[in-house]
Tab-separated table of C-alpha atoms and ligand atoms in Angstrom:
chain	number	residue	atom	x	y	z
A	1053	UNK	CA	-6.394	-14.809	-24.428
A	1054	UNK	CA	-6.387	-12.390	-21.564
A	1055	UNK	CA	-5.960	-14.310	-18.362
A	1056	UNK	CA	-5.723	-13.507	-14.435
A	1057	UNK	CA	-2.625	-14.218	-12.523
A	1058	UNK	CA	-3.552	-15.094	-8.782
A	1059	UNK	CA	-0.379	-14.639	-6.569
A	1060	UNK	CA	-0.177	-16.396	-3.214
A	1061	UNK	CA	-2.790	-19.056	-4.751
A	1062	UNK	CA	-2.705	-21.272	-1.941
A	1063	UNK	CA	-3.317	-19.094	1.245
A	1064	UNK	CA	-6.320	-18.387	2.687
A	1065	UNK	CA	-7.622	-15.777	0.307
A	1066	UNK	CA	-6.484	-16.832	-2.622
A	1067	UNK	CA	-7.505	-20.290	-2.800
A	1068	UNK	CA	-11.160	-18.852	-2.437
A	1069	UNK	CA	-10.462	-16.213	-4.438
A	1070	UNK	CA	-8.786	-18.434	-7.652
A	1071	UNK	CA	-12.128	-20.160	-7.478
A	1072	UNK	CA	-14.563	-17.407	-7.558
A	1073	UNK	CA	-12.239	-15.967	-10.484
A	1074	UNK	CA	-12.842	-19.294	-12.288
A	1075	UNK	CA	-16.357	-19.879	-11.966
A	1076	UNK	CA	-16.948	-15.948	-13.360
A	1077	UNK	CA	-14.259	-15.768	-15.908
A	1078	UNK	CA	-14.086	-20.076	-16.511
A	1079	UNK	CA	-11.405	-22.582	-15.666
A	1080	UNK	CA	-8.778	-21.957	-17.996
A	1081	UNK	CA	-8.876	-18.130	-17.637
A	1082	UNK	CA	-7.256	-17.839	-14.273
A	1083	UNK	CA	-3.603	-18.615	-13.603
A	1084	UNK	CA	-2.341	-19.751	-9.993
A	1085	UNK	CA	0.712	-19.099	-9.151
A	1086	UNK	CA	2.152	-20.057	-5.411
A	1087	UNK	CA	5.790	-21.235	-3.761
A	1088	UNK	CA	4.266	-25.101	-3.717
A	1089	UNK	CA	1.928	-27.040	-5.271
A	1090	UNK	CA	-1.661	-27.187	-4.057
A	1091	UNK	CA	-1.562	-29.443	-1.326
A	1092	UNK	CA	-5.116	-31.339	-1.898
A	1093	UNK	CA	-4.116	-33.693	-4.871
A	1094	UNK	CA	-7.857	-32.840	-6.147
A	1095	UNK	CA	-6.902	-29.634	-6.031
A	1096	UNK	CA	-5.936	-25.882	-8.486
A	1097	UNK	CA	-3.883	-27.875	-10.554
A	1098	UNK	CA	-6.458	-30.614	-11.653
A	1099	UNK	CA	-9.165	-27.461	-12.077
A	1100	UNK	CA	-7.107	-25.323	-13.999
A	1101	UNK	CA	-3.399	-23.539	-14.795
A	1102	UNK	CA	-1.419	-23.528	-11.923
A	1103	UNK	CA	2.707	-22.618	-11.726
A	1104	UNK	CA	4.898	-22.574	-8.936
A	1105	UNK	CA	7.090	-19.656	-8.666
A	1106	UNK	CA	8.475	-17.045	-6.379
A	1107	UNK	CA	7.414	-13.690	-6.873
A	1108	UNK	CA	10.854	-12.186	-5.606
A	1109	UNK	CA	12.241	-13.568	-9.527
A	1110	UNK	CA	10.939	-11.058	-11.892
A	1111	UNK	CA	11.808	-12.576	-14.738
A	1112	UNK	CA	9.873	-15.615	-13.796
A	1113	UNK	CA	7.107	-14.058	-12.531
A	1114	UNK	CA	7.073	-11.942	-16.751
A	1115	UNK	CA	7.697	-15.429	-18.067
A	1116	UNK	CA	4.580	-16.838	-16.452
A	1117	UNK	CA	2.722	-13.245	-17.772
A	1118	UNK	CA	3.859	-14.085	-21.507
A	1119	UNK	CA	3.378	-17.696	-21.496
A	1120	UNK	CA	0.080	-17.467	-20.227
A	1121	UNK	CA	-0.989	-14.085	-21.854
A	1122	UNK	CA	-1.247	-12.178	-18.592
A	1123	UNK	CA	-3.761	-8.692	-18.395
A	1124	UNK	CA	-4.902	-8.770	-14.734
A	1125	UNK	CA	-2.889	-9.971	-11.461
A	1126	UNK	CA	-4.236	-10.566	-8.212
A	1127	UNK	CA	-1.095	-10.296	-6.318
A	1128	UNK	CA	-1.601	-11.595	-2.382
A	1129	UNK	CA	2.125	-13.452	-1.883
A	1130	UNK	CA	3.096	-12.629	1.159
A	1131	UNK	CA	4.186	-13.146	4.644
A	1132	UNK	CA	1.722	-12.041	7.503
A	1133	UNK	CA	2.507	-9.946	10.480
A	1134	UNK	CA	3.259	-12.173	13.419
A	1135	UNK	CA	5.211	-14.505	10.402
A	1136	UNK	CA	6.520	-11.026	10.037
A	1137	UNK	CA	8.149	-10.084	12.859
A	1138	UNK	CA	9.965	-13.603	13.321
A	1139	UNK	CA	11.768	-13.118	9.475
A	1140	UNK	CA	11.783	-9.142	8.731
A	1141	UNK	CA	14.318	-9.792	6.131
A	1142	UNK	CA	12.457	-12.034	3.867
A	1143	UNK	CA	8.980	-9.874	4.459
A	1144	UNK	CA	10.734	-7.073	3.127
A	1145	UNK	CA	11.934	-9.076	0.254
A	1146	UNK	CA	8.490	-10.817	-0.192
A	1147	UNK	CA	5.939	-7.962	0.770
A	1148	UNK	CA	7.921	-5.051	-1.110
A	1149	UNK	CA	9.871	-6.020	-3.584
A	1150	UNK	CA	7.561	-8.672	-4.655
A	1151	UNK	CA	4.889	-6.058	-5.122
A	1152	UNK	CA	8.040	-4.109	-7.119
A	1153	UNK	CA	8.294	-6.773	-9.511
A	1154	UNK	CA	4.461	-6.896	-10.210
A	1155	UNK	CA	4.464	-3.284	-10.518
A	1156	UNK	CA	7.405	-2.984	-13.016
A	1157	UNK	CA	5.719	-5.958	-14.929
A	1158	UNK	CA	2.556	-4.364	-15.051
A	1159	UNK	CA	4.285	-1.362	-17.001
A	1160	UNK	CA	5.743	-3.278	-19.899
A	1161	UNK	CA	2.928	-5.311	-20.144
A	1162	UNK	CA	0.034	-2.788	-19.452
A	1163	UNK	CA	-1.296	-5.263	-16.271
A	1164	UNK	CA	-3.770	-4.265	-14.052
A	1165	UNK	CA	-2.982	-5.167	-10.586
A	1166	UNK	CA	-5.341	-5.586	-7.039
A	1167	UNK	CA	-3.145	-5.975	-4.429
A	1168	UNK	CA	-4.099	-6.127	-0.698
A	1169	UNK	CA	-3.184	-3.885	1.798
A	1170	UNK	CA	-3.566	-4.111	5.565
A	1171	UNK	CA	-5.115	-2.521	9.111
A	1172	UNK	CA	-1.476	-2.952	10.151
A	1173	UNK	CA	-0.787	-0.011	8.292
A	1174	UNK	CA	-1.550	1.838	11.486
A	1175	UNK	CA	-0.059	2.072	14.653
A	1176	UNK	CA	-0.148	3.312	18.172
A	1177	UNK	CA	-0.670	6.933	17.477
A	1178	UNK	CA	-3.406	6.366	14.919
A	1179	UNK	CA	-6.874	7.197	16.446
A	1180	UNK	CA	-7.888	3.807	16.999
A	1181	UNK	CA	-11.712	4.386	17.007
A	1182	UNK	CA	-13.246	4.807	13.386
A	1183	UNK	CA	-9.877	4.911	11.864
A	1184	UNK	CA	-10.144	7.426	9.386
A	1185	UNK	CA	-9.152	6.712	5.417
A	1186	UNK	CA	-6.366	9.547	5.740
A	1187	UNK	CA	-4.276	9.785	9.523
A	1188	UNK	CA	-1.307	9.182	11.260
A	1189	UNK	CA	0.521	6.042	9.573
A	1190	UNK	CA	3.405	4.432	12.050
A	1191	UNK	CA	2.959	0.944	11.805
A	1192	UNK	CA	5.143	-1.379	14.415
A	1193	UNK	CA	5.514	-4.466	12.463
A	1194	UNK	CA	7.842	-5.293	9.499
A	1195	UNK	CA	4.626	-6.169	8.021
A	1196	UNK	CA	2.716	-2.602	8.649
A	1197	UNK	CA	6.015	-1.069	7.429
A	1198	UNK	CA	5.507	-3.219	4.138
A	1199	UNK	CA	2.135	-2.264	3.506
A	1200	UNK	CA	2.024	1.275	3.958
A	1201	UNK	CA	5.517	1.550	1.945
A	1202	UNK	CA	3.226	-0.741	-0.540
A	1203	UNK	CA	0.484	1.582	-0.627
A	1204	UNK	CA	3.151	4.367	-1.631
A	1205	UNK	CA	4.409	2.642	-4.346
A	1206	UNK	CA	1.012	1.829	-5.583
A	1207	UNK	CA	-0.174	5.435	-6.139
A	1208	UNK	CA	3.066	5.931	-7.147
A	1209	UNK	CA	2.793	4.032	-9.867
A	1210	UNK	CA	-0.909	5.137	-10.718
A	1211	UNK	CA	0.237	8.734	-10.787
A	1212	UNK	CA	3.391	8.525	-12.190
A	1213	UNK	CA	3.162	5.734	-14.865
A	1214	UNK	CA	-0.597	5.771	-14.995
A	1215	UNK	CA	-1.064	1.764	-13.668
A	1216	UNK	CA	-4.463	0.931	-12.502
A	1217	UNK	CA	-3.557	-0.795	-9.396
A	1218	UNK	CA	-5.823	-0.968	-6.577
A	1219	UNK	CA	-6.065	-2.125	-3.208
A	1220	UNK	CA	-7.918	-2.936	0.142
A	1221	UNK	CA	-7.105	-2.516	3.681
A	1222	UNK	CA	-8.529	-6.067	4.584
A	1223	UNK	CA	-9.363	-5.850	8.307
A	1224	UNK	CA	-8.524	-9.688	10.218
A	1225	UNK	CA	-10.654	-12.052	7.740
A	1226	UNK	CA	-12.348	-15.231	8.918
A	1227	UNK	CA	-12.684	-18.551	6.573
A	1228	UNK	CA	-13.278	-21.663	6.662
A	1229	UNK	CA	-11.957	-23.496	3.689
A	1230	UNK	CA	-8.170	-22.815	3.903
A	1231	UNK	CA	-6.809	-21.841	7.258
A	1232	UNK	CA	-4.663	-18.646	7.755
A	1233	UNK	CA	-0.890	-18.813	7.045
A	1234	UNK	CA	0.613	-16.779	10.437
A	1235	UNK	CA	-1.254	-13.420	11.274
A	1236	UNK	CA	-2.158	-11.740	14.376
A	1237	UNK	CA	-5.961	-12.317	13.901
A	1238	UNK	CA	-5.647	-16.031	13.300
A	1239	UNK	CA	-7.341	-16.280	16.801
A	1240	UNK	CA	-10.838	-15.597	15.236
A	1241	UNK	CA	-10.648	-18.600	12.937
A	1242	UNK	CA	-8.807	-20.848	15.023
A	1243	UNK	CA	-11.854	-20.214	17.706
A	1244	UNK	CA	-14.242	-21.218	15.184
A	1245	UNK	CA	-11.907	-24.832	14.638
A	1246	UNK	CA	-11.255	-25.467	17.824
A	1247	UNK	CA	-15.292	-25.659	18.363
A	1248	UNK	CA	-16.040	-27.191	16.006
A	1249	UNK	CA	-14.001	-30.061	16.827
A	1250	UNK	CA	-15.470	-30.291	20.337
A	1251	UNK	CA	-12.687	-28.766	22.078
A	1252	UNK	CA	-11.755	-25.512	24.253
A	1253	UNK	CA	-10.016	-23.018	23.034
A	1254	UNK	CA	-6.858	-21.125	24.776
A	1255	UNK	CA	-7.373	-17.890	23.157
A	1256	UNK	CA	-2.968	-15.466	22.010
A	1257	UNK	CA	-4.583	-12.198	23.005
A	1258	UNK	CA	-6.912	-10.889	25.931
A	1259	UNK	CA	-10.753	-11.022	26.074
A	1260	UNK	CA	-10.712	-7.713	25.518
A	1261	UNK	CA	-8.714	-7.682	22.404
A	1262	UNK	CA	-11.439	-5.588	19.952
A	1263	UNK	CA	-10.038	-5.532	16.293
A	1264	UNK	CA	-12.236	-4.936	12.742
A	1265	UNK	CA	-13.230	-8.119	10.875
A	1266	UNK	CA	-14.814	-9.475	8.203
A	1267	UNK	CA	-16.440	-12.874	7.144
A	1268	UNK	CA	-14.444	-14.230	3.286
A	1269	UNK	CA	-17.569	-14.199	1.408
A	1270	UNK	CA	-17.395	-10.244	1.938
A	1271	UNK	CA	-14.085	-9.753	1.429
A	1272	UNK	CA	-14.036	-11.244	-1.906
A	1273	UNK	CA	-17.031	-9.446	-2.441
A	1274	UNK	CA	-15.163	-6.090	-2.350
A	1275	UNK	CA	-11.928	-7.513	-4.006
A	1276	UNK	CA	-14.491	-8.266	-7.252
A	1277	UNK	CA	-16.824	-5.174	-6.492
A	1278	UNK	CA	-13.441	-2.477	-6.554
A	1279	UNK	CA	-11.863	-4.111	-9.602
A	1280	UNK	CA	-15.621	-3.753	-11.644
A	1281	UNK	CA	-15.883	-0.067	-9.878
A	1282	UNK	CA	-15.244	2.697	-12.827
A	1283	UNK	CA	-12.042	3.946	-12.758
A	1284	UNK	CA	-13.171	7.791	-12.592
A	1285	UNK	CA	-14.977	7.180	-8.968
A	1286	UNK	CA	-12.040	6.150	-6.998
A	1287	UNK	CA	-10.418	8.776	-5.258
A	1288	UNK	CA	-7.927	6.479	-3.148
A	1289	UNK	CA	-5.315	4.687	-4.897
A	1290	UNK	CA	-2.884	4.034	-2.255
A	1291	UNK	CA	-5.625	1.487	-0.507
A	1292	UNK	CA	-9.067	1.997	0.857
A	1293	UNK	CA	-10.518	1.567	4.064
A	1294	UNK	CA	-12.419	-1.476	4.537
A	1295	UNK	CA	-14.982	-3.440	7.346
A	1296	UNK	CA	-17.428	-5.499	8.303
A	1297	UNK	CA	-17.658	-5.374	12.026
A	1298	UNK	CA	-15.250	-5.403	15.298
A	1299	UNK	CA	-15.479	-7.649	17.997
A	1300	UNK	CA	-13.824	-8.795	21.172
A	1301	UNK	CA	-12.368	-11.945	21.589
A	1302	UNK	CA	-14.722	-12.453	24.626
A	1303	UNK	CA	-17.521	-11.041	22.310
A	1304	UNK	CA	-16.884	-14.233	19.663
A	1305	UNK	CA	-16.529	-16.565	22.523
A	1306	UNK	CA	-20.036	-15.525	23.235
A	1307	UNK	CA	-21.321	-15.769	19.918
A	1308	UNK	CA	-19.852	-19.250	19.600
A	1309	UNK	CA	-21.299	-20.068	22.632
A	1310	UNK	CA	-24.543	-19.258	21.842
A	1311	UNK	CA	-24.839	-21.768	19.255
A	1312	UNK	CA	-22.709	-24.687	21.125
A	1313	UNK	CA	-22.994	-23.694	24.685
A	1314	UNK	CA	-20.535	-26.891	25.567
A	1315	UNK	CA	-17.926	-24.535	24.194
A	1316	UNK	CA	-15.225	-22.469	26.648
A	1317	UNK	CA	-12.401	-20.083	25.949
A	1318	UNK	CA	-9.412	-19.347	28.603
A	1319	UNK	CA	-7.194	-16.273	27.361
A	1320	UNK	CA	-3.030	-16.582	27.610
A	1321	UNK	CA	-2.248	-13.637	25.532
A	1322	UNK	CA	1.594	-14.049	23.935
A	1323	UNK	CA	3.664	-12.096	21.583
A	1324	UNK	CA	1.107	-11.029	18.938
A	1325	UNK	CA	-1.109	-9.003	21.949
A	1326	UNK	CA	1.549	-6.108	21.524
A	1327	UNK	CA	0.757	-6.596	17.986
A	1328	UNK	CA	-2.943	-6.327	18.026
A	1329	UNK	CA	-2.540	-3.178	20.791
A	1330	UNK	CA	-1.071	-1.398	18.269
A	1331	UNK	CA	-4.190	-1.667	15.818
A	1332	UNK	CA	-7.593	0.197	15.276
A	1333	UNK	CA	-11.022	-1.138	16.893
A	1334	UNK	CA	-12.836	0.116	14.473
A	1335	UNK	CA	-12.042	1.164	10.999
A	1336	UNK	CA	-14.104	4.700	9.202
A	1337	UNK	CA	-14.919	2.836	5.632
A	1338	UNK	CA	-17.624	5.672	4.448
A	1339	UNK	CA	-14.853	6.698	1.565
A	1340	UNK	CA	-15.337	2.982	-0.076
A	1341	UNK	CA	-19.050	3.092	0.209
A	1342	UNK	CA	-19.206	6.431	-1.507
A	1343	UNK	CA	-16.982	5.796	-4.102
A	1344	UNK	CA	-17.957	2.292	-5.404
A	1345	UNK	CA	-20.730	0.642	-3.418
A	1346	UNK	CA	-19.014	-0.766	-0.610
A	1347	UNK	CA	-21.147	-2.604	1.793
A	1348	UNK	CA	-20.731	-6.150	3.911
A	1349	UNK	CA	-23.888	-8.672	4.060
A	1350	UNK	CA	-22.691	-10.698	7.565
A	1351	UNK	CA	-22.912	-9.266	11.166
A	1352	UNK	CA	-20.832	-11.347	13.934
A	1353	UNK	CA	-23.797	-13.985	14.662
A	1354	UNK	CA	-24.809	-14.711	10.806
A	1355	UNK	CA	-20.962	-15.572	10.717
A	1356	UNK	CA	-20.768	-17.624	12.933
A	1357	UNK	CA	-23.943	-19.134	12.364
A	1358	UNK	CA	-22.065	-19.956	8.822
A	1359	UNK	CA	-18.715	-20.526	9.353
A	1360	UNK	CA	-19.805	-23.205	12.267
A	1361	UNK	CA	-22.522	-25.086	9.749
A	1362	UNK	CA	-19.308	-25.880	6.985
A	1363	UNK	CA	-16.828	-26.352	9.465
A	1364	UNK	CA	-19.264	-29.269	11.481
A	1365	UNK	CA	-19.786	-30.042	8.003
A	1366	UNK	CA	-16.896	-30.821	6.428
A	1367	UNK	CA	-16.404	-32.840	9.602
A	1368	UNK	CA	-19.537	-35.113	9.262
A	1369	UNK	CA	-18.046	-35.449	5.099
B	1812	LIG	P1	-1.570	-16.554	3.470
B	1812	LIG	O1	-0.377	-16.531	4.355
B	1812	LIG	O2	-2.676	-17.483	3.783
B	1812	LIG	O3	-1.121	-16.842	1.962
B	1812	LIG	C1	-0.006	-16.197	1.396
B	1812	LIG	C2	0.513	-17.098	0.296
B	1812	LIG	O4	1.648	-16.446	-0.285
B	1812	LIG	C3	0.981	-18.464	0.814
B	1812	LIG	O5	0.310	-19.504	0.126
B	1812	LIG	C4	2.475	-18.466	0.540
B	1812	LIG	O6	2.988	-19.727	0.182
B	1812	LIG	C5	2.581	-17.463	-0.613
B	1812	LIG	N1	3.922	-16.894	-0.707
B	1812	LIG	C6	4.726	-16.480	0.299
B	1812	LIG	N2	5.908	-16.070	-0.187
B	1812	LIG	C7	5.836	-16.198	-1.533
B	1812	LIG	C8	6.754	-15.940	-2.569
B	1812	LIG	N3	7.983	-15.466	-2.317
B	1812	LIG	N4	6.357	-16.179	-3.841
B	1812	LIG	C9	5.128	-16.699	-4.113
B	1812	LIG	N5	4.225	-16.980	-3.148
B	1812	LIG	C10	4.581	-16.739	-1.875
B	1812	LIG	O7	-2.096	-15.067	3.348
B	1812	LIG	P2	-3.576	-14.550	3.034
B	1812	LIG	O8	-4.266	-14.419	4.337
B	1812	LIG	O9	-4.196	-15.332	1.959
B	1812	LIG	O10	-3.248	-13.068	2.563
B	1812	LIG	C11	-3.182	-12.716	1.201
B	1812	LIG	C12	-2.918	-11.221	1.128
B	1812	LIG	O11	-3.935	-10.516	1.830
B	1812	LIG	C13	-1.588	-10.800	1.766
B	1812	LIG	O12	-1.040	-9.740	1.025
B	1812	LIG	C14	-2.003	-10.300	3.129
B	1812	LIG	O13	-1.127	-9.349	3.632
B	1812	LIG	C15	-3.345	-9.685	2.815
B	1812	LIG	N6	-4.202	-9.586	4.000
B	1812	LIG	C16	-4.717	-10.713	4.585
B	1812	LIG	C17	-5.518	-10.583	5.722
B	1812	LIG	C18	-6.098	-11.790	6.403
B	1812	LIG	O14	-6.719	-11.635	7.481
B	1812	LIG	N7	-5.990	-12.981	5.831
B	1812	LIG	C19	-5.772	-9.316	6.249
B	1812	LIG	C20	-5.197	-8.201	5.648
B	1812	LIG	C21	-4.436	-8.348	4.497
B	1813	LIG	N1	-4.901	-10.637	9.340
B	1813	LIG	C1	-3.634	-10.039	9.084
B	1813	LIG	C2	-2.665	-10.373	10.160
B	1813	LIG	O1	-3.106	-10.628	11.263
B	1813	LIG	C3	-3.798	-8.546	9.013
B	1813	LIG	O2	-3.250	-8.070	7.875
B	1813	LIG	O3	-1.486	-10.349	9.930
């Protein structure tokens, strides 16, 4: 049986992500793999194959990819880039040669591989209006340096060894089902928490903080959409360009206000404001909509509109 491998299972993206995989390709078809167990006890491992594992141990990652008769891995382990900058040892170790091992494995055992890239491949001489597909690269983070070096490797891989890895430079993604595990853009989501709750917010970076994002529902729209795309349109295969939308911090204040106008945001920007300086606004993504299709469904108020209606919800539950 052919079945997906979902790395980093239990973060924000891939606990969506392991169950979108499972309701297309069914339950038993999609492998999650993670440091820990899922923490819900109703959760990955009751609904299907689930392994804990570090993806730093190739030979347990390949043992995992015979036993369960491995052709396609989704490989988001990671750490994130403020998470990043407190360990750059073990980000390396995670971010790079993690994404070795997967590579390596996915020559002996003909694997196709997604793996995610980053906006923190850039850095504070990139244009940081409409970030182009192809500029300056000069990341400041341990994580940046991980994911451009990452992007390297992948197209190394494609051209040398002929691997059909691919990858997205996710912009700052906003969720509500599993909260994020130690970014720089956690701010957006822990906004939309914070309100939801009832409470005020004390926003890390400045009100005028303007970075691209995107709502999950897209994002694992385009992971799915890029893996379907034929091979013979893609013309990037170190990682493509990728958004939704940019916004200010003050901007999704607003838009949070608008629907609970109880709710108020003071700004005491800390360590991750050099961080998001160092990013694009705005993000050029007109190579991914040429080649395969790319397009997002949500503006800034139909997310919030969402995210704000399951987040009150689970609440009520
Ligand atoms: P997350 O921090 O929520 O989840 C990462 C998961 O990886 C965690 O569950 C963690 O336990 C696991 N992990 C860490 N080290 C591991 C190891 N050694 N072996 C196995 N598992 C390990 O991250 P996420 O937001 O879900 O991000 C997933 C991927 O998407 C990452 O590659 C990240 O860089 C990328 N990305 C995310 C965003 C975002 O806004 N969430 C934006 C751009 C790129
Ligand atoms: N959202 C991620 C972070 O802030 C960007 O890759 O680290």
């Amino acid at each position: 049986m052919n079945r997906i491998l979902v790395t980093g299972a239990n973060g924000q993206i891939g606990s969506e992500l392991v169950d979108v995989l499972r309701r297309r390709h069914g339950r038993d078809r999609v492998v999650g793999l993670d440091l820990a167990p899922p923490s819900s006890p109703n959760g990955q491992r009751e609904e299907g194959p689930y392994v804990t594992g570090d993806v730093r141990n190739r030979d347990a990652i390949e043992a995992v990819i015979r036993n369960h008769e491995v052709s396609v891995v989704y490989h988001l382990a990671s750490l994130l880039s403020a998470s990043g900058e407190k360990k750059p040892d073990q980000t390396w170790e995670v971010n790079l040669d993690g994404l070795k091992n997967v590579l390596d494995l996915a020559r002996r055992h003909s694997l196709r591989v997604f793996w995610p890239s980053s906006i923190a491949v850039f850095g504070p001489s990139t244009p940081r209006e409409q970030t182009p597909q192809r500029t300056v690269f000069d990341p400041s983070t341990m994580y940046g340096v991980t994911k451009r070096s990452g992007e390297l490797l992948c197209q190394y891989y494609h051209r040398r060894y002929d691997i059909d890895v691919r990858s997205l430079r996710y912009p700052g993604l906003i969720s509500y089902k599993t909260p994020p595990g130690g970014g720089t853009t956690d701010y957006a989501v822990d906004m939309f928490y914070a309100a939801a709750d009832g409470d005020p917010y004390t926003c890390f970076v400045r009100p005028d903080t303007r970075l691209p994002m995107m709502y999950m529902p897209d994002a694992l729209q385009a992971t799915l959409d890029l893996m379907e795309a034929d091979a013979g349109n893609l013309t990037v295969r170190d990682s493509y360009n990728i958004t939704a939308f940019s916004f200010s911090a003050r901007e999704l204040a607003a838009s949070i206000e608008r629907r609970m106008p109880t709710f108020s945001c003071s700004y005491d920007p800390d360590e991750r404001q050099r961080i998001a300086d160092d990013w694009p606004q705005s993000v050029d993504d007109s190579v991914a909509r040429s080649d395969w299709g790319w397009s997002p469904q949500y503006d800034l108020d139909a997310m919030t509109d969402d995210m704000l209606d399951h987040l009150q919800e689970s609440l009520e539950v």
